[in-house]
Amino acid sequence: MMFEQGVDGFDRRDWQRSEDGTVRFALVGLGWWTREEAMPAIESSTFCETTVVVSGSHEKADRVAADTDTVTDALTYDEFLDGEARDAYDAVYVVTPNALHLPYVEAAAEYGKAVLCEKPIEASVERAERVVAAAESGDVPLMVAYRMQTDPAVRRARELVRDGEIGDPVQVHGHMSQRLMEVIPDPDQWRLDPDLTGYGATVMDLGIYPLNTARFVLDADPVSVGAQFTAEHEAFADVPDEHASFEATFDDGTEVSCTASQNAQRASSFRVVGTEGEILLEPVFYPDQTRFMTVRSGEQRVEVQVPPVNQMTEEFDYFADCLLSGASPHPDGEHGLADLRAIAAVYEAADTGERVVVGSNRN
Amino acid sequence: MMFEQGVDGFDRRDWQRSEDGTVRFALVGLGWWTREEAMPAIESSTFCETTVVVSGSHEKADRVAADTDTVTDALTYDEFLDGEARDAYDAVYVVTPNALHLPYVEAAAEYGKAVLCEKPIEASVERAERVVAAAESGDVPLMVAYRMQTDPAVRRARELVRDGEIGDPVQVHGHMSQRLMEVIPDPDQWRLDPDLTGYGATVMDLGIYPLNTARFVLDADPVSVGAQFTAEHEAFADVPDEHASFEATFDDGTEVSCTASQNAQRASSFRVVGTEGEILLEPVFYPDQTRFMTVRSGEQRVEVQVPPVNQMTEEFDYFADCLLSGASPHPDGEHGLADLRAIAAVYEAADTGERVVVGSNRN
C-alpha cells in the first residue's frame, strides 16, 4: 500500500461517516493541556465546539472563557456536578488528574452526556471499573482519549500490519520520555502525587503510549508482564517510577518491550519488527514534532515525512462523528480498563520482581 | 565533540600504539564467517597475516589454504591440538561452534599462543570459566571477539557518553534480528543445537550484541535481569528462544532493554537515552550496511553517515597491536565471562518468570 501511494491519502479520515452537525463540549479541567492543545484543536475541528469550561474557581474558568467566543458558561467543578448549564453541552471532555475522573464521568452519565475521558481512565483498576459502570448505567457513550488511535501515522501502520506488509509481527519496541520537571516546573504537581496519579508517574502517563499503541496496531492484548523501575531524583520520592522498563507478552505471541522516563531527554519512537519487514515511527508520540515513518518490507524501503495533522482535532472529530452518526466510539471503556489492568500488573511486576499475569476479572 | 567535528577523525584508531610488525594467525574453524569476513579482513589489515588454517578435514583446510597466498599450513583439528605447525603462527582465532571453543583455547594456551576467541566465550558459564583459567595458566593473552568494541561508531558513542554530551544515561534499547534459516539454510546448523550453542539460539548469538555494546558504551555491568522468550517455528524446537526480549538493570542504575530474534526481518539498532540527550545508532550491528549515528544533545541534533570501515580489520589490528606493543587486550576473558553470567541469568529468568540476580561467583 505505502509502496505505491507514498503519502497520498496518508491523512485520510477513514472513519468519517457524518457530513455535518456539531457536538457541544464541556471541558472539565483547564490545565495547560486543555488550554494549549484541546481548545485550539476543537476550534479547528469540523464537528466540535467548546461551550462550557469547568475549573476549580470561577476566576480561572472565567479567564479561559473570555478567550473563546463559543463558550457560554464558565463553571466550578461543584456547579458542574450539580448539573448547572447542562443544556449547554452534549458531551464532556474529562481532563482532570487521574484520580478525579470518576466523579465527573458519574455526573456526565447522570445527565445523559457522552464522555471523552483522558487516559488512563482512572487512578486504579477499581476506580476505572466504576467509570465504566457509570457510563453503562447512564447508557452514555464513553471513549478513552488515546489520541494515537486516530493519528494517521498509527492508523497507516496498523493497516500495513493487517495487510501483512511486514509478515507476522514478532516484536515491538516503544519509547517515550520527557523531563517532566521542565515541562511543568512544579514539585507539587499531581503526576508526582500517588493520591492523584494512581500507581505511579511514568507508566501511567508515558508508558501507556507505547503499550496502547501496540495494542491498537497489533490488534492484540497483553497477557503477562515483567517490569523494572528506578527512581532516584527527589521529586520522585513518592512514586516508584522515575524511569520504567517493561515488557509484555501479547495474546498473539508478540513481545512488546517499552521504556519510558519522566526525567530524560524528550524522545519517542515506536517500532514493529515482523518476519518479513519492519515499521518505525520516530518521533511519534509528541504532537508538535515533525514525524517520520519508515517501512521496510523485504528489500523495499520507504521513508515518509508524516503530513502534519492536529492529533487532538482528529480525536475530537472522530468522537463527535460517532455521536452524530450513532456509531459506538472506540477505544471504549473496556479497552481503557484493559490498559489499566496491564499497567497495574506492570507496577506489581516491578515491585515483586516477578512476572505477573494480567488480570481480566473485575477485581 | 561530534557537534564541532562531524565525521572528521570519526574512524581514527585511538588505540593504536605499534608502528609495524606482523602477528601470524592460525584460524580454527573455517565456516562462512571465517572465509567471507575474517580472512578478507586480515588480508586488508596492517598487522595481521593468516598463516595456518584449521578445519575438520584436510580437504576443506586445503581448499581454503589454496585461496590464500600467506597460508603455509592447512591442518585438521586433531593436528592443531597435537601442536603441528606451531612455529608457523603467533596467535589463534577460535571461531568454532560455542561448545568447541574450550579445547582449542586450551591447546593454544599450552603452546603459548595468544587467543582471540569468538563470542560468546563458550557454551556455558562453567566452560567459559575453564577457557579463562586455561589462558591464565598458560599465561597467554585472551581477547573475546566483540567486534563492536573496536567499531568506530560505538567508540564515538562511548566517548559522547563519557563526555556527558547526553547527561546521565537513563535507558538503553538495543535490537538485533535476522532470519537465521535464510542466512544459513540448514536445519541441522549448530546454532539450533543446544549441545553446540549452549543456552539457546538467539540471546547467545544476537542478544549478546546489544547487551555487550551497552556494557561497553556505559562502562557498567548488569546486576539483575528479566526475560521473556517465544519459540514457535519447528526449527527452534530444541532451544527456548526463537524471539527474545530481556531487560537488565545495570550497576550504574541504567535500564537496558534488548530485543532479538533469529526469525525476523534483519534489523539492528542501539539507542541510549540520557537526561540531556540521546544517541541512536541505526543500523548498527551488521557489518555490510550503511550505518547512521544520530546524536541529540539538548536542542542540537547531528546525524552522520558512519564512514565505512571493516569491523573485523579493526578488531584484528587492535588485537595484534596489543600483542606487538605488549599491552593487555580488552575485552578480556573476565569481561566475556561476565556476559555469559548475564546471559545465563537471562535464560533462567525466561524459564522461571522471575527476575534473576546476575551471578558473580565462579559457580
XYZ file of C-alpha atoms in Angstrom:
726
model
C 0.000 0.000 0.000
C 2.595 2.501 1.199
C 4.945 1.451 -1.527
C 2.627 2.544 -4.297
C 0.926 5.511 -2.696
C 3.582 7.242 -0.648
C 1.829 9.945 1.345
C -1.175 10.325 -0.980
C -4.187 9.934 1.252
C -1.928 9.340 4.229
C -4.035 11.540 6.486
C -7.433 10.496 5.130
C -10.221 10.190 7.692
C -11.053 6.555 7.066
C -13.524 6.715 9.954
C -15.694 9.625 8.887
C -19.424 8.998 8.392
C -21.037 12.354 9.165
C -21.346 15.283 6.793
C -22.390 17.940 9.226
C -23.545 18.599 12.748
C -21.970 19.983 15.894
C -21.241 18.441 19.254
C -21.005 20.970 22.067
C -18.382 20.149 24.694
C -17.970 20.901 28.351
C -14.270 20.783 29.174
C -13.742 19.624 32.729
C -10.271 20.621 33.879
C -8.442 23.634 32.450
C -4.772 22.749 32.798
C -2.199 23.545 30.126
C -3.178 20.550 28.018
C -6.779 21.736 27.790
C -5.875 25.351 27.075
C -2.942 24.841 24.740
C -3.876 21.608 22.967
C -7.532 20.683 23.340
C -9.179 24.097 22.914
C -7.259 25.083 19.763
C -7.888 21.575 18.388
C -11.618 21.925 18.970
C -11.560 25.376 17.413
C -10.098 23.961 14.208
C -12.347 20.889 14.219
C -15.238 20.136 11.868
C -17.804 18.819 14.315
C -16.915 20.217 17.751
C -17.403 23.360 19.738
C -16.416 24.346 23.285
C -19.441 25.798 25.034
C -18.727 25.142 28.705
C -15.499 25.298 30.690
C -15.155 23.890 34.179
C -12.404 24.558 36.688
C -11.631 24.866 40.374
C -12.533 28.541 40.587
C -14.799 30.978 38.824
C -11.799 33.231 38.261
C -9.916 30.623 36.245
C -12.980 29.420 34.382
C -13.976 32.989 33.517
C -10.472 33.823 32.347
C -10.425 30.847 29.985
C -13.985 31.540 28.837
C -13.072 35.122 27.975
C -10.613 33.911 25.377
C -13.120 31.766 23.487
C -16.173 33.151 21.691
C -18.145 29.918 21.707
C -18.095 29.478 25.484
C -21.430 30.351 27.071
C -20.849 29.034 30.587
C -17.901 29.026 32.957
C -18.490 26.728 35.910
C -16.778 25.499 39.024
C -16.404 21.757 39.482
C -19.184 21.785 42.063
C -21.541 23.627 39.734
C -20.806 21.077 37.030
C -21.512 18.231 39.440
C -24.790 19.922 40.328
C -25.820 19.901 36.695
C -25.647 23.608 36.025
C -25.800 24.668 32.379
C -26.369 21.097 31.337
C -28.447 22.151 28.370
C -25.408 23.991 27.022
C -23.330 20.896 26.206
C -23.792 17.491 24.575
C -20.580 15.832 25.639
C -17.930 16.128 28.337
C -14.173 16.001 27.984
C -12.726 14.930 31.346
C -9.141 16.059 31.691
C -8.662 16.317 35.443
C -5.934 14.455 37.338
C -6.371 10.679 37.004
C -7.954 10.164 40.431
C -10.594 12.808 39.704
C -12.042 11.359 36.517
C -14.680 9.279 38.268
C -16.920 11.976 39.809
C -17.172 13.925 36.553
C -17.883 10.825 34.488
C -20.557 9.851 37.007
C -22.127 13.314 36.763
C -21.953 13.326 32.957
C -23.571 9.885 32.855
C -26.264 11.037 35.249
C -27.083 13.930 32.938
C -27.000 11.712 29.839
C -23.890 13.262 28.335
C -21.380 11.389 26.182
C -17.926 11.220 27.734
C -14.449 11.581 26.295
C -12.205 10.677 29.232
C -8.453 11.268 29.261
C -6.196 8.283 29.632
C -5.513 6.474 31.835
C -9.170 6.013 32.556
C -8.691 6.466 36.314
C -6.086 6.083 39.048
C -6.726 2.400 39.801
C -8.391 -0.642 38.267
C -11.143 -0.474 40.837
C -11.968 3.170 40.109
C -11.697 2.577 36.365
C -14.278 -0.166 36.701
C -16.567 2.346 38.371
C -16.031 4.769 35.475
C -17.067 2.073 33.026
C -20.017 1.064 35.184
C -21.175 4.693 35.467
C -21.236 5.128 31.695
C -23.047 1.825 31.300
C -25.681 2.637 33.877
C -26.220 6.085 32.323
C -26.256 4.466 28.884
C -23.895 7.143 27.561
C -21.049 6.605 25.107
C -17.634 6.534 26.793
C -14.442 6.907 24.812
C -10.956 6.992 26.312
C -8.807 9.708 24.790
C -5.986 7.736 23.199
C -5.059 10.281 20.574
C -2.666 7.868 18.833
C -5.601 5.708 17.722
C -6.889 8.458 15.455
C -3.400 9.541 14.439
C -2.994 8.903 10.707
C 0.564 7.565 11.057
C -0.517 4.989 13.595
C -3.596 4.064 11.547
C -1.444 3.562 8.450
C 0.983 1.443 10.464
C -1.909 -0.665 11.642
C -3.140 -1.156 8.070
C 0.322 -2.238 6.955
C 0.442 -4.827 9.713
C -3.068 -6.044 8.865
C -2.181 -6.234 5.193
C 0.767 -8.469 6.003
C 3.349 -5.998 4.673
C 5.805 -6.964 7.411
C 4.774 -10.617 7.672
C 3.878 -11.761 11.164
C 4.690 -9.208 13.864
C 7.353 -10.556 16.203
C 8.472 -7.751 18.473
C 7.546 -4.203 19.300
C 9.661 -1.621 20.982
C 8.254 1.696 22.075
C 9.821 4.527 23.979
C 8.569 7.801 25.430
C 10.458 10.195 27.650
C 10.385 13.814 28.724
C 11.717 15.977 31.501
C 8.530 16.396 33.483
C 10.026 18.943 35.853
C 10.882 21.187 32.933
C 7.537 20.686 31.185
C 5.752 21.515 34.427
C 8.191 23.174 36.847
C 6.174 22.474 39.971
C 7.344 19.971 42.604
C 3.762 19.664 43.878
C 2.265 18.681 40.544
C -0.334 15.931 40.587
C 1.596 13.480 38.397
C 4.061 13.023 41.279
C 1.343 12.585 43.895
C 0.157 8.979 44.284
C -3.225 10.151 45.562
C -3.888 11.842 42.222
C -1.833 9.944 39.658
C -2.541 6.441 40.946
C 0.056 3.686 40.603
C 2.904 5.956 39.566
C 4.285 8.778 37.469
C 5.851 7.310 34.354
C 3.992 4.205 33.196
C 0.616 5.808 33.941
C 1.433 8.933 31.947
C 4.001 7.914 29.300
C 4.439 4.139 29.223
C 0.756 3.888 28.387
C 1.505 5.403 24.955
C 3.686 2.620 23.514
C 1.620 -0.012 25.344
C -1.702 1.187 23.983
C -0.313 1.930 20.537
C 0.999 -1.632 20.390
C -2.437 -2.979 21.346
C -4.034 -0.911 18.607
C -1.504 -1.624 15.867
C -1.281 -5.348 16.607
C -4.965 -5.730 17.489
C -3.839 -7.844 20.424
C -3.669 -7.567 24.207
C -1.103 -8.172 26.947
C -1.185 -11.487 28.779
C 1.743 -11.205 31.156
C 4.302 -8.566 32.026
C 7.701 -8.068 33.580
C 8.995 -4.685 34.697
C 11.833 -2.798 36.275
C 11.762 0.734 37.667
C 14.233 3.158 39.106
C 13.545 6.383 40.987
C 16.441 8.379 42.356
C 15.606 12.052 41.908
C 13.982 13.561 44.998
C 10.960 14.728 43.001
C 10.058 11.044 42.560
C 10.274 10.176 46.247
C 6.576 9.271 46.456
C 6.259 7.241 43.245
C 8.125 4.107 42.160
C 8.848 5.082 38.570
C 11.090 7.932 37.522
C 12.345 5.587 34.795
C 10.482 2.439 33.722
C 11.216 -0.542 31.516
C 8.559 -3.148 30.995
C 7.871 -5.994 28.642
C 4.524 -7.552 27.824
C 3.770 -10.790 26.076
C 0.665 -10.315 23.964
C -2.004 -12.870 23.184
C -0.830 -13.104 19.580
C 2.628 -14.167 20.767
C 4.353 -10.853 20.108
C 6.745 -9.438 22.679
C 6.206 -5.760 23.402
C 9.106 -4.023 25.068
C 8.614 -0.494 26.404
C 10.813 2.106 28.015
C 9.624 5.388 29.447
C 11.015 8.116 31.626
C 9.724 11.298 33.221
C 13.277 12.531 33.703
C 15.153 12.101 30.427
C 15.594 13.884 27.122
C 12.274 14.205 25.332
C 12.150 11.377 22.817
C 9.688 8.920 21.385
C 9.723 6.006 18.997
C 7.599 3.013 18.064
C 8.899 0.055 16.115
C 7.282 -3.170 14.959
C 9.606 -5.905 13.703
C 7.954 -8.659 11.704
C 9.106 -11.799 9.983
C 9.196 -10.004 6.615
C 9.643 -6.352 7.438
C 9.707 -3.532 9.888
C 7.805 -0.319 10.646
C 9.403 2.549 12.522
C 7.628 5.705 13.635
C 10.062 8.269 15.019
C 9.471 10.670 16.575
C 5.930 9.559 17.154
C 4.099 10.499 20.344
C 4.673 14.236 20.808
C 2.233 16.238 18.705
C 4.488 19.225 17.964
C 7.309 17.383 16.228
C 7.952 16.640 12.579
C 7.451 12.896 12.397
C 8.729 10.173 10.121
C 7.531 6.725 9.201
C 9.956 4.195 7.795
C 8.683 0.940 6.362
C 10.842 -1.927 5.225
C 9.226 -4.879 3.552
C 11.703 -7.404 2.279
C 14.156 -5.417 0.185
C 11.893 -2.392 -0.225
C 12.297 0.627 1.997
C 10.159 3.748 2.126
C 10.591 6.692 4.449
C 7.888 9.336 4.520
C 7.537 12.550 6.440
C 4.171 12.248 8.119
C 1.873 15.043 6.890
C 1.250 17.447 9.771
C -2.063 16.852 11.445
C -3.572 18.051 14.701
C -3.922 14.794 16.627
C -6.425 16.271 19.044
C -8.596 17.627 16.226
C -8.671 14.144 14.714
C -9.595 12.646 18.062
C -12.352 15.138 18.833
C -13.805 14.992 15.333
C -13.761 11.182 15.378
C -15.601 11.140 18.712
C -18.128 13.736 17.518
C -18.580 11.889 14.221
C -19.508 8.761 16.151
C -22.016 10.657 18.263
C -23.547 12.371 15.234
C -23.796 9.158 13.225
C -24.896 6.950 16.110
C -21.790 4.774 15.987
C -20.096 3.436 19.116
C -16.804 5.254 19.660
C -13.649 3.288 20.178
C -11.423 2.974 22.290
C -14.251 2.377 24.736
C -14.216 1.956 28.490
C -13.429 -1.746 28.426
C -10.454 -1.042 26.192
C -9.181 1.584 28.621
C -9.791 -0.754 31.520
C -7.657 -3.413 29.858
C -4.770 -0.931 29.769
C -5.163 -0.163 33.426
C -5.180 -3.871 34.290
C -1.956 -4.296 32.317
C -0.449 -1.227 33.977
C -1.412 -2.465 37.440
C 0.377 -5.712 36.549
C 3.435 -3.731 35.421
C 3.624 -1.932 38.773
C 3.180 -5.223 40.603
C 5.872 -6.895 38.491
C 8.325 -4.090 39.222
C 7.511 -4.266 42.906
C 7.799 -8.032 43.266
C 10.450 -8.790 40.658
C 8.177 -11.472 39.290
C 6.345 -11.875 36.050
C 2.671 -11.020 36.536
C -0.316 -12.323 34.614
C -2.606 -9.503 33.545
C -5.902 -9.784 35.412
C -9.065 -9.965 33.377
C -11.595 -10.239 36.171
C -13.200 -7.245 37.728
C -11.391 -7.390 40.998
C 32.821 16.823 20.269
C 30.582 15.485 17.492
C 28.958 18.853 17.141
C 32.174 20.578 16.161
C 33.962 17.819 14.310
C 31.252 15.976 12.388
C 32.908 12.915 10.883
C 36.447 14.294 10.869
C 38.534 11.686 12.636
C 35.432 9.583 13.216
C 37.241 6.372 12.322
C 40.567 7.227 13.969
C 42.349 4.342 15.670
C 42.506 5.859 19.120
C 44.015 2.604 20.384
C 46.999 2.221 18.072
C 50.460 2.070 19.641
C 52.516 -0.011 17.169
C 54.135 1.258 14.024
C 54.981 -2.053 12.418
C 55.190 -5.761 12.984
C 53.110 -8.765 11.984
C 51.127 -11.265 14.004
C 50.647 -14.600 12.274
C 47.268 -16.213 12.866
C 46.005 -19.770 12.919
C 42.278 -19.681 12.136
C 40.491 -22.524 13.901
C 37.153 -23.156 12.213
C 36.539 -22.342 8.561
C 32.825 -21.594 8.380
C 31.382 -18.797 6.254
C 32.235 -16.141 8.813
C 35.921 -17.075 8.716
C 36.076 -17.334 4.941
C 33.909 -14.362 3.987
C 34.567 -11.936 6.834
C 37.668 -12.799 8.859
C 40.083 -13.791 6.090
C 39.419 -10.760 3.862
C 39.615 -8.559 6.978
C 43.013 -10.000 7.886
C 44.174 -9.591 4.322
C 43.400 -5.885 4.423
C 44.829 -5.430 7.920
C 48.033 -3.647 8.914
C 49.435 -6.050 11.476
C 47.921 -9.480 10.728
C 48.527 -12.411 8.425
C 46.787 -15.765 8.089
C 49.431 -18.468 8.052
C 47.560 -21.530 9.296
C 44.005 -22.728 8.661
C 42.362 -25.471 10.701
C 39.221 -27.413 9.866
C 37.513 -30.762 10.249
C 39.114 -32.265 7.166
C 42.286 -31.856 5.163
C 40.145 -31.370 2.059
C 38.385 -28.315 3.420
C 41.509 -26.871 5.001
C 43.488 -27.372 1.805
C 40.730 -25.786 -0.277
C 40.709 -22.685 1.871
C 44.506 -22.591 2.014
C 44.721 -22.715 -1.769
C 42.912 -19.389 -1.995
C 45.303 -17.519 0.271
C 48.985 -16.927 -0.539
C 50.090 -16.373 3.036
C 48.867 -19.744 4.338
C 51.717 -22.179 4.900
C 49.879 -24.934 6.759
C 46.406 -26.486 6.466
C 45.603 -28.650 9.472
C 42.836 -30.792 10.853
C 41.525 -30.008 14.314
C 43.397 -33.007 15.714
C 46.641 -31.908 14.159
C 46.179 -28.462 15.653
C 45.525 -29.979 19.075
C 48.706 -32.039 18.682
C 50.694 -28.863 18.148
C 51.551 -29.341 14.489
C 52.974 -26.302 12.698
C 53.018 -24.381 15.937
C 56.045 -22.414 14.868
C 54.012 -21.066 11.945
C 51.625 -18.897 14.000
C 51.767 -16.465 16.897
C 48.079 -16.248 17.731
C 44.911 -18.277 17.320
C 41.469 -17.105 16.248
C 38.921 -19.595 17.613
C 35.728 -19.477 15.593
C 34.242 -22.930 16.101
C 30.726 -23.509 17.493
C 30.407 -22.144 21.034
C 30.771 -25.525 22.789
C 34.036 -26.229 20.949
C 35.978 -23.148 21.957
C 37.493 -24.699 25.073
C 39.740 -27.426 23.604
C 41.330 -25.070 21.095
C 41.911 -22.349 23.669
C 43.460 -24.965 25.946
C 45.766 -26.136 23.164
C 46.700 -22.577 22.202
C 47.481 -21.782 25.827
C 49.556 -24.928 26.135
C 51.636 -23.853 23.147
C 51.964 -20.280 24.438
C 49.841 -18.679 21.736
C 47.709 -15.588 22.211
C 43.988 -16.240 21.712
C 41.240 -14.243 20.025
C 38.109 -16.218 20.896
C 34.727 -15.608 19.268
C 31.832 -14.552 21.441
C 30.152 -15.900 23.462
C 33.271 -17.196 25.139
C 31.844 -20.736 25.446
C 28.523 -22.592 25.698
C 28.095 -22.295 29.483
C 29.413 -20.304 32.417
C 31.304 -23.345 33.676
C 33.069 -23.954 30.360
C 33.763 -20.246 29.945
C 35.482 -20.268 33.327
C 37.674 -23.087 32.057
C 38.544 -21.030 28.972
C 39.638 -18.144 31.190
C 41.543 -20.485 33.515
C 43.345 -22.101 30.559
C 44.568 -18.750 29.271
C 45.658 -17.756 32.772
C 47.551 -20.972 33.412
C 49.270 -20.702 30.025
C 49.934 -17.001 30.701
C 48.693 -16.107 27.216
C 46.628 -13.049 26.281
C 42.948 -13.859 25.756
C 40.618 -11.451 23.999
C 36.963 -12.125 23.254
C 35.984 -11.083 19.739
C 33.387 -8.395 20.362
C 33.834 -6.538 17.118
C 31.590 -3.672 18.236
C 34.145 -2.618 20.835
C 36.618 -1.633 18.136
C 33.911 -0.267 15.876
C 34.453 3.487 15.459
C 30.743 4.334 15.730
C 30.447 2.529 19.051
C 33.699 4.045 20.319
C 32.494 7.537 19.413
C 29.166 6.839 21.148
C 31.080 5.763 24.230
C 33.140 8.964 24.186
C 29.994 11.083 23.907
C 28.526 9.343 26.933
C 31.779 9.737 28.879
C 31.981 13.406 27.926
C 28.498 13.957 29.337
C 27.012 15.011 25.975
C 23.708 13.282 26.807
C 23.794 13.943 30.564
C 23.393 10.857 32.705
C 22.405 7.746 30.743
C 18.951 6.578 31.757
C 17.855 3.848 29.371
C 19.259 1.800 26.540
C 17.357 -0.093 23.939
C 19.098 -2.426 21.537
C 17.695 -4.713 18.907
C 19.170 -7.330 16.591
C 17.285 -9.699 14.340
C 17.841 -11.815 11.278
C 16.258 -14.754 9.534
C 18.747 -17.412 10.547
C 17.223 -20.072 8.294
C 17.774 -17.854 5.285
C 21.274 -16.791 6.302
C 22.194 -20.452 6.833
C 19.576 -22.662 5.166
C 20.413 -25.788 7.152
C 18.030 -27.210 9.764
C 20.940 -29.067 11.381
C 23.065 -25.995 11.950
C 24.882 -25.750 15.258
C 23.167 -22.577 16.450
C 19.934 -24.568 16.812
C 21.633 -27.464 18.644
C 21.843 -26.970 22.426
C 24.881 -29.259 22.624
C 26.830 -26.826 20.468
C 25.241 -23.424 21.015
C 24.730 -23.701 24.781
C 21.804 -21.991 26.488
C 19.948 -21.093 23.305
C 19.873 -19.710 19.797
C 19.003 -16.033 19.958
C 20.398 -14.414 23.106
C 23.684 -16.339 22.769
C 24.161 -15.270 19.163
C 22.318 -11.935 18.729
C 21.108 -10.633 22.081
C 24.723 -10.558 23.188
C 25.346 -7.686 20.765
C 23.135 -5.032 22.357
C 23.955 -6.369 25.835
C 27.708 -6.199 25.368
C 27.572 -2.926 23.465
C 25.611 -1.422 26.344
C 28.244 -2.647 28.815
C 30.978 -1.077 26.716
C 29.253 2.229 25.986
C 28.020 2.723 29.551
C 31.121 1.229 31.196
C 28.735 -0.592 33.508
C 27.543 -4.156 34.116
C 24.229 -5.943 34.571
C 23.063 -6.650 38.102
C 19.694 -8.308 37.558
C 17.636 -9.372 34.564
C 14.127 -10.218 33.474
C 13.333 -12.019 30.241
C 10.642 -13.412 28.028
C 11.090 -15.829 25.112
C 8.902 -17.356 22.469
C 9.707 -20.236 20.145
C 7.053 -21.492 17.760
C 8.779 -22.373 14.500
C 9.735 -26.052 14.313
C 13.376 -25.213 13.635
C 13.541 -23.868 17.200
C 12.095 -26.983 18.823
C 15.277 -27.688 20.793
C 16.042 -24.178 22.005
C 13.922 -21.799 24.103
C 14.498 -18.622 22.147
C 13.333 -18.013 18.605
C 12.431 -14.493 19.763
C 13.785 -12.968 22.962
C 13.092 -9.842 24.988
C 15.141 -9.137 28.056
C 15.859 -6.243 30.335
C 18.864 -5.742 32.555
C 19.365 -3.273 35.365
C 22.979 -2.144 35.322
C 25.135 -1.230 38.293
C 25.039 2.454 37.312
C 21.232 2.408 37.563
C 20.543 2.390 33.832
C 17.881 0.092 32.434
C 18.981 -1.826 29.357
C 16.164 -3.253 27.289
C 17.016 -5.682 24.490
C 15.073 -7.496 21.826
C 16.479 -10.090 19.476
C 15.145 -12.636 17.052
C 16.576 -15.373 14.854
C 13.400 -15.419 12.801
C 12.517 -11.847 11.860
C 13.454 -9.234 9.297
C 17.132 -8.389 9.538
C 17.358 -5.206 11.600
C 19.523 -3.671 14.263
C 19.548 -0.554 16.384
C 21.139 0.754 19.553
C 19.872 3.755 21.463
C 20.991 5.457 24.645
C 18.591 7.959 26.202
C 20.105 10.286 28.768
C 18.860 13.105 30.942
C 20.144 15.703 28.449
C 20.288 13.931 25.119
C 20.123 10.797 23.056
C 22.380 8.711 20.824
C 20.978 6.444 18.152
C 22.998 4.058 16.009
C 20.874 2.510 13.248
C 21.509 0.222 11.571
C 24.407 -0.760 13.769
C 25.401 -4.404 14.173
C 25.553 -5.848 10.653
C 28.868 -5.040 9.018
C 27.630 -4.773 5.424
C 25.101 -1.975 5.902
C 25.400 1.769 5.536
C 25.092 2.962 9.106
C 23.955 6.181 10.708
C 24.591 7.833 14.027
C 22.195 10.447 15.339
C 23.069 12.480 18.383
C 20.777 14.891 20.144
C 22.127 16.979 22.973
C 19.647 19.490 24.294
C 18.403 21.354 21.234
C 21.284 20.310 18.980
C 20.915 17.413 16.594
C 23.551 15.872 14.345
C 23.112 12.903 12.043
C 26.183 11.459 10.408
C 26.660 8.616 7.990
C 29.240 6.413 9.647
C 32.350 6.211 7.435
C 32.638 2.653 6.077
C 35.135 0.571 7.994
C 35.873 -3.144 8.098
C 34.931 -4.002 11.678
C 36.889 -7.242 11.611
C 40.022 -5.497 10.335
C 39.764 -3.045 13.210
C 39.323 -5.892 15.667
C 42.232 -7.964 14.347
C 44.564 -4.986 14.085
C 43.656 -3.856 17.604
C 44.417 -7.330 18.963
C 47.688 -7.555 17.031
C 48.646 -4.040 18.077
C 48.262 -5.072 21.712
C 50.424 -8.145 21.204
C 53.102 -6.185 19.339
C 53.185 -3.392 21.917
C 52.903 -5.621 24.965
C 49.534 -4.195 26.050
C 46.759 -6.315 27.532
C 43.958 -6.688 25.003
C 40.429 -5.882 26.022
C 37.647 -7.248 26.165
C 39.446 -9.951 28.122
C 38.242 -13.314 29.381
C 36.711 -11.962 32.567
C 34.729 -9.458 30.515
C 33.421 -12.238 28.278
C 32.642 -14.336 31.313
C 30.545 -11.510 32.756
C 28.436 -11.567 29.593
C 27.901 -15.283 29.881
C 26.867 -14.952 33.521
C 24.330 -12.307 32.495
C 23.122 -14.452 29.606
C 22.735 -17.496 31.860
C 20.618 -15.279 34.133
C 18.526 -14.180 31.140
C 17.769 -17.798 30.218
C 16.930 -18.591 33.835
C 14.665 -15.531 34.082
C 12.773 -16.524 30.950
C 12.444 -20.080 32.217
C 11.240 -19.203 35.709
C 9.352 -15.985 35.025
C 11.283 -14.352 37.833
C 13.847 -11.642 37.981
C 17.310 -13.145 38.378
C 20.370 -11.622 40.005
C 23.426 -11.997 37.797
C 25.891 -14.353 39.464
C 29.381 -13.095 40.070
C 30.901 -16.120 41.783
C 32.617 -18.862 39.909
C 29.975 -21.479 40.306
